[in-house]
mmCIF file of C-alpha atoms in Angstrom:
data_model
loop_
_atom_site.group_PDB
_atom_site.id
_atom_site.type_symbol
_atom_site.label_atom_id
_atom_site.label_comp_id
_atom_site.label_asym_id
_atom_site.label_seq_id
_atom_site.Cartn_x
_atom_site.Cartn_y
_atom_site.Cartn_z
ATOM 1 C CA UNK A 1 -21.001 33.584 33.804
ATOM 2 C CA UNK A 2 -21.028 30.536 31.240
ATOM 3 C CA UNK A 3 -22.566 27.179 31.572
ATOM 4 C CA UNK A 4 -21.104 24.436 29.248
ATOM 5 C CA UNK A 5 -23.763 21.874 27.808
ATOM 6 C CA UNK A 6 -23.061 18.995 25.778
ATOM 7 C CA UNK A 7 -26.052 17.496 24.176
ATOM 8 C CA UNK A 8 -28.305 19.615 26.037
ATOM 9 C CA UNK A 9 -27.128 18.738 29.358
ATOM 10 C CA UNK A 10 -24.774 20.936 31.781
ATOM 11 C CA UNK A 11 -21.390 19.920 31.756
ATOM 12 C CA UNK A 12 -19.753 22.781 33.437
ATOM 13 C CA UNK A 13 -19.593 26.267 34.467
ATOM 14 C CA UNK A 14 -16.876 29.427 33.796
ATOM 15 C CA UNK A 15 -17.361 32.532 36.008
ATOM 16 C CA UNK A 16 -14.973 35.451 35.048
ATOM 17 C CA UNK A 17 -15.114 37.984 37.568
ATOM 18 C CA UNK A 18 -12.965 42.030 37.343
ATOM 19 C CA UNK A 19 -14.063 44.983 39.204
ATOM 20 C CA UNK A 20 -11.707 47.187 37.715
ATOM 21 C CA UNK A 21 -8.790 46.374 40.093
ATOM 22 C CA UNK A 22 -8.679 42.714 40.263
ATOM 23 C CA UNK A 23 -10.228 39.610 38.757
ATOM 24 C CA UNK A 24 -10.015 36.139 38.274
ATOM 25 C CA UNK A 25 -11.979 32.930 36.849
ATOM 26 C CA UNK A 26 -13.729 29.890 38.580
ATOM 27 C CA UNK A 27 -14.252 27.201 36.939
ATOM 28 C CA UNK A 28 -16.167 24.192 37.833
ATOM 29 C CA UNK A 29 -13.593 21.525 36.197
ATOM 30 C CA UNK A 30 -10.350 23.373 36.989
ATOM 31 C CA UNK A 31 -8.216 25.089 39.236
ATOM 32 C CA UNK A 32 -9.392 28.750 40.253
ATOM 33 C CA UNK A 33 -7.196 31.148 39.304
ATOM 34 C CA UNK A 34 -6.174 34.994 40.304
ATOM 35 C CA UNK A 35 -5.514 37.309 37.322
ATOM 36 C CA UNK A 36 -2.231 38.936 37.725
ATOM 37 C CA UNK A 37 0.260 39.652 35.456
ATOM 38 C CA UNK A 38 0.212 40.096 31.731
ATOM 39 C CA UNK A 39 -3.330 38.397 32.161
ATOM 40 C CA UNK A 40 -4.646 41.161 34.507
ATOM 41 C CA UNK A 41 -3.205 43.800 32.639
ATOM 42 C CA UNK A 42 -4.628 41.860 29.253
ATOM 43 C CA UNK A 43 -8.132 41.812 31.229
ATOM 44 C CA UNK A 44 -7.945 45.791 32.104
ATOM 45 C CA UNK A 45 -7.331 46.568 28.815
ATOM 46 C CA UNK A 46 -10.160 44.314 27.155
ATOM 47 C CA UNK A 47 -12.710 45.822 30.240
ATOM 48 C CA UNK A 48 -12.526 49.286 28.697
ATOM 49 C CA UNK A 49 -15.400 50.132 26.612
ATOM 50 C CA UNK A 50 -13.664 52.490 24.346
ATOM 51 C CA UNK A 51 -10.673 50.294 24.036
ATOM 52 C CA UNK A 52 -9.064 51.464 20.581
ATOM 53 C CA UNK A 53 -10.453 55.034 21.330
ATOM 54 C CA UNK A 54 -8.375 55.194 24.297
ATOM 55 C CA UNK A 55 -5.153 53.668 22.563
ATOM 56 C CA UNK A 56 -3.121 56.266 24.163
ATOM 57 C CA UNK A 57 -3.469 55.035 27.414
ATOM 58 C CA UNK A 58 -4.169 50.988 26.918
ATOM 59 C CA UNK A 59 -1.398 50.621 24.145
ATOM 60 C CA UNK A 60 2.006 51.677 23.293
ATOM 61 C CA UNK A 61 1.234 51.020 19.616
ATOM 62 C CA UNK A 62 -1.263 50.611 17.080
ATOM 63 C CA UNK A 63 -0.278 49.470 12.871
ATOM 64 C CA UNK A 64 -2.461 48.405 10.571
ATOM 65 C CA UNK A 65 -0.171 45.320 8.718
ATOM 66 C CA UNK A 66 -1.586 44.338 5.378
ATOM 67 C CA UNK A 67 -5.155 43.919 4.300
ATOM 68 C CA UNK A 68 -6.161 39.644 4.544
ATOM 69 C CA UNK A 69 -9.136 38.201 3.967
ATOM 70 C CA UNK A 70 -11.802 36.407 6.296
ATOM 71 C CA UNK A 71 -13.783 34.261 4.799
ATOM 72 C CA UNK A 72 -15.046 36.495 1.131
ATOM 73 C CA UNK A 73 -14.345 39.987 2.982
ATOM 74 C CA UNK A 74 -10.893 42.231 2.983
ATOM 75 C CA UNK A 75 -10.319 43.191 5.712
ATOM 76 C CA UNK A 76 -7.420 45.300 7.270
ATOM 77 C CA UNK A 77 -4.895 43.753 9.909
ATOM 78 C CA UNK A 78 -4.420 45.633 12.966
ATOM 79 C CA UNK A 79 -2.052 44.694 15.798
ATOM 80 C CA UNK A 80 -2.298 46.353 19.258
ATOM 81 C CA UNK A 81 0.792 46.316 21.191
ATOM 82 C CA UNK A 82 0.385 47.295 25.152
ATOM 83 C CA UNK A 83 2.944 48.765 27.503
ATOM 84 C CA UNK A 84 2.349 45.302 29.329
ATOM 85 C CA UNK A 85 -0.115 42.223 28.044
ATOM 86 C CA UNK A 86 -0.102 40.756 24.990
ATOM 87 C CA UNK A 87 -0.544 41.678 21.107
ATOM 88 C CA UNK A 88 -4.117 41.944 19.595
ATOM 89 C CA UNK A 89 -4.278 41.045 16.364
ATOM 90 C CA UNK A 90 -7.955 42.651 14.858
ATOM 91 C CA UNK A 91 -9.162 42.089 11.035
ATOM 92 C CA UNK A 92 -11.306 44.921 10.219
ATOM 93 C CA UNK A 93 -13.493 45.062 7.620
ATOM 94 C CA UNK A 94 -12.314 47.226 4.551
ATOM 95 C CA UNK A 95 -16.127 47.589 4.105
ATOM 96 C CA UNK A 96 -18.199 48.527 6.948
ATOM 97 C CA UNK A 97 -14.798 48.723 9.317
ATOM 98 C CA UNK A 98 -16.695 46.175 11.866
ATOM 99 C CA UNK A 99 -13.893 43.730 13.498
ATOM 100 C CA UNK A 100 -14.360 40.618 11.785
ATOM 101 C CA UNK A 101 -11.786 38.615 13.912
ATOM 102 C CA UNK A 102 -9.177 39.209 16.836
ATOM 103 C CA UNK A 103 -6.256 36.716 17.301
ATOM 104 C CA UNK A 104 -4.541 36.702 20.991
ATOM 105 C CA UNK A 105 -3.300 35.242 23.810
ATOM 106 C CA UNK A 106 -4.484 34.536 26.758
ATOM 107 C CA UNK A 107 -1.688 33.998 29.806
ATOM 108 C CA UNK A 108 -2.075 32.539 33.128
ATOM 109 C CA UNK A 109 0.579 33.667 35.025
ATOM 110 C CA UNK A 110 -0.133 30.838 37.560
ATOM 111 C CA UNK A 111 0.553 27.979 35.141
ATOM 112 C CA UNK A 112 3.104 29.582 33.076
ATOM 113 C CA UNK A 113 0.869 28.870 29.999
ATOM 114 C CA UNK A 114 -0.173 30.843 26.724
ATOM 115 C CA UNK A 115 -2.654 29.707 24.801
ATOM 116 C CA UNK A 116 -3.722 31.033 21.731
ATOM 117 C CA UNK A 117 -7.238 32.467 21.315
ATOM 118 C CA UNK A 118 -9.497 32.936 17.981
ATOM 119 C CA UNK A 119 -12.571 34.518 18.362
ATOM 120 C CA UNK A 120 -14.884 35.824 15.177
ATOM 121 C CA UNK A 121 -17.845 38.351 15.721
ATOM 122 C CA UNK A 122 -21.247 38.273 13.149
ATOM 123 C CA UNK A 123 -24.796 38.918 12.952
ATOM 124 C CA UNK A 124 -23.765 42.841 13.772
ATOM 125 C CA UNK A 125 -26.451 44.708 14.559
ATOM 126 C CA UNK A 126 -27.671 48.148 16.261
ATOM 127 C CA UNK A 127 -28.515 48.869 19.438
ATOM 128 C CA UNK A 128 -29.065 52.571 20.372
ATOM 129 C CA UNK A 129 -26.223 53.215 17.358
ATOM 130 C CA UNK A 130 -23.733 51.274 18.690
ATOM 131 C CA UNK A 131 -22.905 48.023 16.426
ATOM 132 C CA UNK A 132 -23.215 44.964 18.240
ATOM 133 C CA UNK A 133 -21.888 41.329 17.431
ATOM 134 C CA UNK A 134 -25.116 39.342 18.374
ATOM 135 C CA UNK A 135 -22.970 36.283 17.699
ATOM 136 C CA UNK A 136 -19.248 35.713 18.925
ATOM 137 C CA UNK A 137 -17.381 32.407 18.669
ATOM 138 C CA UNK A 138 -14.181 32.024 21.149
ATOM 139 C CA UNK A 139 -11.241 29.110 19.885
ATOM 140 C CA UNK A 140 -8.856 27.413 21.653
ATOM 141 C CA UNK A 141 -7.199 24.271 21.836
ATOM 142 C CA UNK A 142 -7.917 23.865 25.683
ATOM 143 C CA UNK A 143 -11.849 24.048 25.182
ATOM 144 C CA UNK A 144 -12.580 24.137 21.161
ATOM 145 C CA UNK A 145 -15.389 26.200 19.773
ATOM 146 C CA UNK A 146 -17.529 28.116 22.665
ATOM 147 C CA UNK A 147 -20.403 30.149 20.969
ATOM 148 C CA UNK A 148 -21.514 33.074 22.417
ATOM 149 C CA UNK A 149 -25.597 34.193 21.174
ATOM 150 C CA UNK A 150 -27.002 37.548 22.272
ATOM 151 C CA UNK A 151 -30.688 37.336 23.229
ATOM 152 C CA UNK A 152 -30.969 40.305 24.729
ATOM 153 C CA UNK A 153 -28.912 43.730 25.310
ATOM 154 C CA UNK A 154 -29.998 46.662 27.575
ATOM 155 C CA UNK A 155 -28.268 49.801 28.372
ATOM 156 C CA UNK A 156 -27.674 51.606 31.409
ATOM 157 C CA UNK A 157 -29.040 48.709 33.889
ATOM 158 C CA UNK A 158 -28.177 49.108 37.233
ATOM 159 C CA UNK A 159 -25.653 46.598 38.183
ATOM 160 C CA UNK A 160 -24.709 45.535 42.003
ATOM 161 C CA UNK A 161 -21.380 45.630 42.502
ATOM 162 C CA UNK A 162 -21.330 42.212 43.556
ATOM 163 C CA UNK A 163 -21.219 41.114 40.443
ATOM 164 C CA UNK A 164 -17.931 42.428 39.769
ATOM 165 C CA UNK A 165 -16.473 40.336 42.699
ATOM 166 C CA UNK A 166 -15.209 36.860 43.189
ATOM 167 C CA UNK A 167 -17.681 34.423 43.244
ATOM 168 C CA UNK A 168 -18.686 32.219 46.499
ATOM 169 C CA UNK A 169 -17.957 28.807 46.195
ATOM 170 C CA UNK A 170 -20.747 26.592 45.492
ATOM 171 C CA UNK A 171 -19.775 23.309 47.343
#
């Protein structure tokens, strides 16, 4: 759930909803849309929490390219091929083997279009041993820079269900 502000003021919202099965996005200045697809299968994929640990069943393949630098830091190249989807480029560290930055696509099936996505993970830190990006930032041409800042993390919270599904429409 993401609320776009523009010099401090609310511009727009992005709800991205998957229970496991089926998903979608609403967005308050576009068209809804229905993940199906290469998208759904993208989304599936990206919901696992073990993702790379459970290559053998979310991709057909897994190289490591060449070793390229972000910003000052080496770090490995890794593309992630799936059965169905679309290739994940990671850069990995060489150092502390954190992902750096991931290079993808996203698809809408609906529209036909693939966009190109960016995103770069920092401020790492632990949480109960697992390392955490605290700060993400997501690039595309459609929307440009959207910053993502953790403020909080909790484990093991009970979640309704609910939030898993679509969204009612706020008219």
């Amino acid at each position: 759930d993401m609320r776009l502000k523009a010099l401090g003021k609310q511009i727009g919202t992005i709800v991205s909803y998957f229970d496991g099965n089926a998903g979608g996005e609403v967005i308050s200045f576009g068209p809804e849309e229905t993940y199906s697809g290469r998208r759904l299968d993208d989304i599936r994929n990206g919901a696992d929490f073990y993702d790379v640990l459970n290559w053998k069943k979310n991709y057909k393949t897994i190289a490591v390219k060449r070793v390229a630098k972000v910003g000052d830091e080496e770090a490995y190249v890794v593309e992630r091929k799936g059965e169905k989807g679309t290739p994940i480029t990671d850069y990995v560290s060489t150092k502390t083997f954190l992902v750096l930055k991931r290079e993808s696509v996203v698809v809408s099936e609906t529209s036909g279009i693939e966009l190109p996505v960016t995103q770069t993970f920092s401020d790492y830190r632990s949480a109960d041993g697992v390392m955490v990006p605290f700060t993400s930032t997501s690039n595309n041409i459609a929307n440009g820079d959207i910053v993502v800042r953790v403020k909080d993390l909790k484990w093991n919270v009970e979640i309704p269900d609910s939030v898993f599904k679509k969204p009612a429409r706020k008219d």
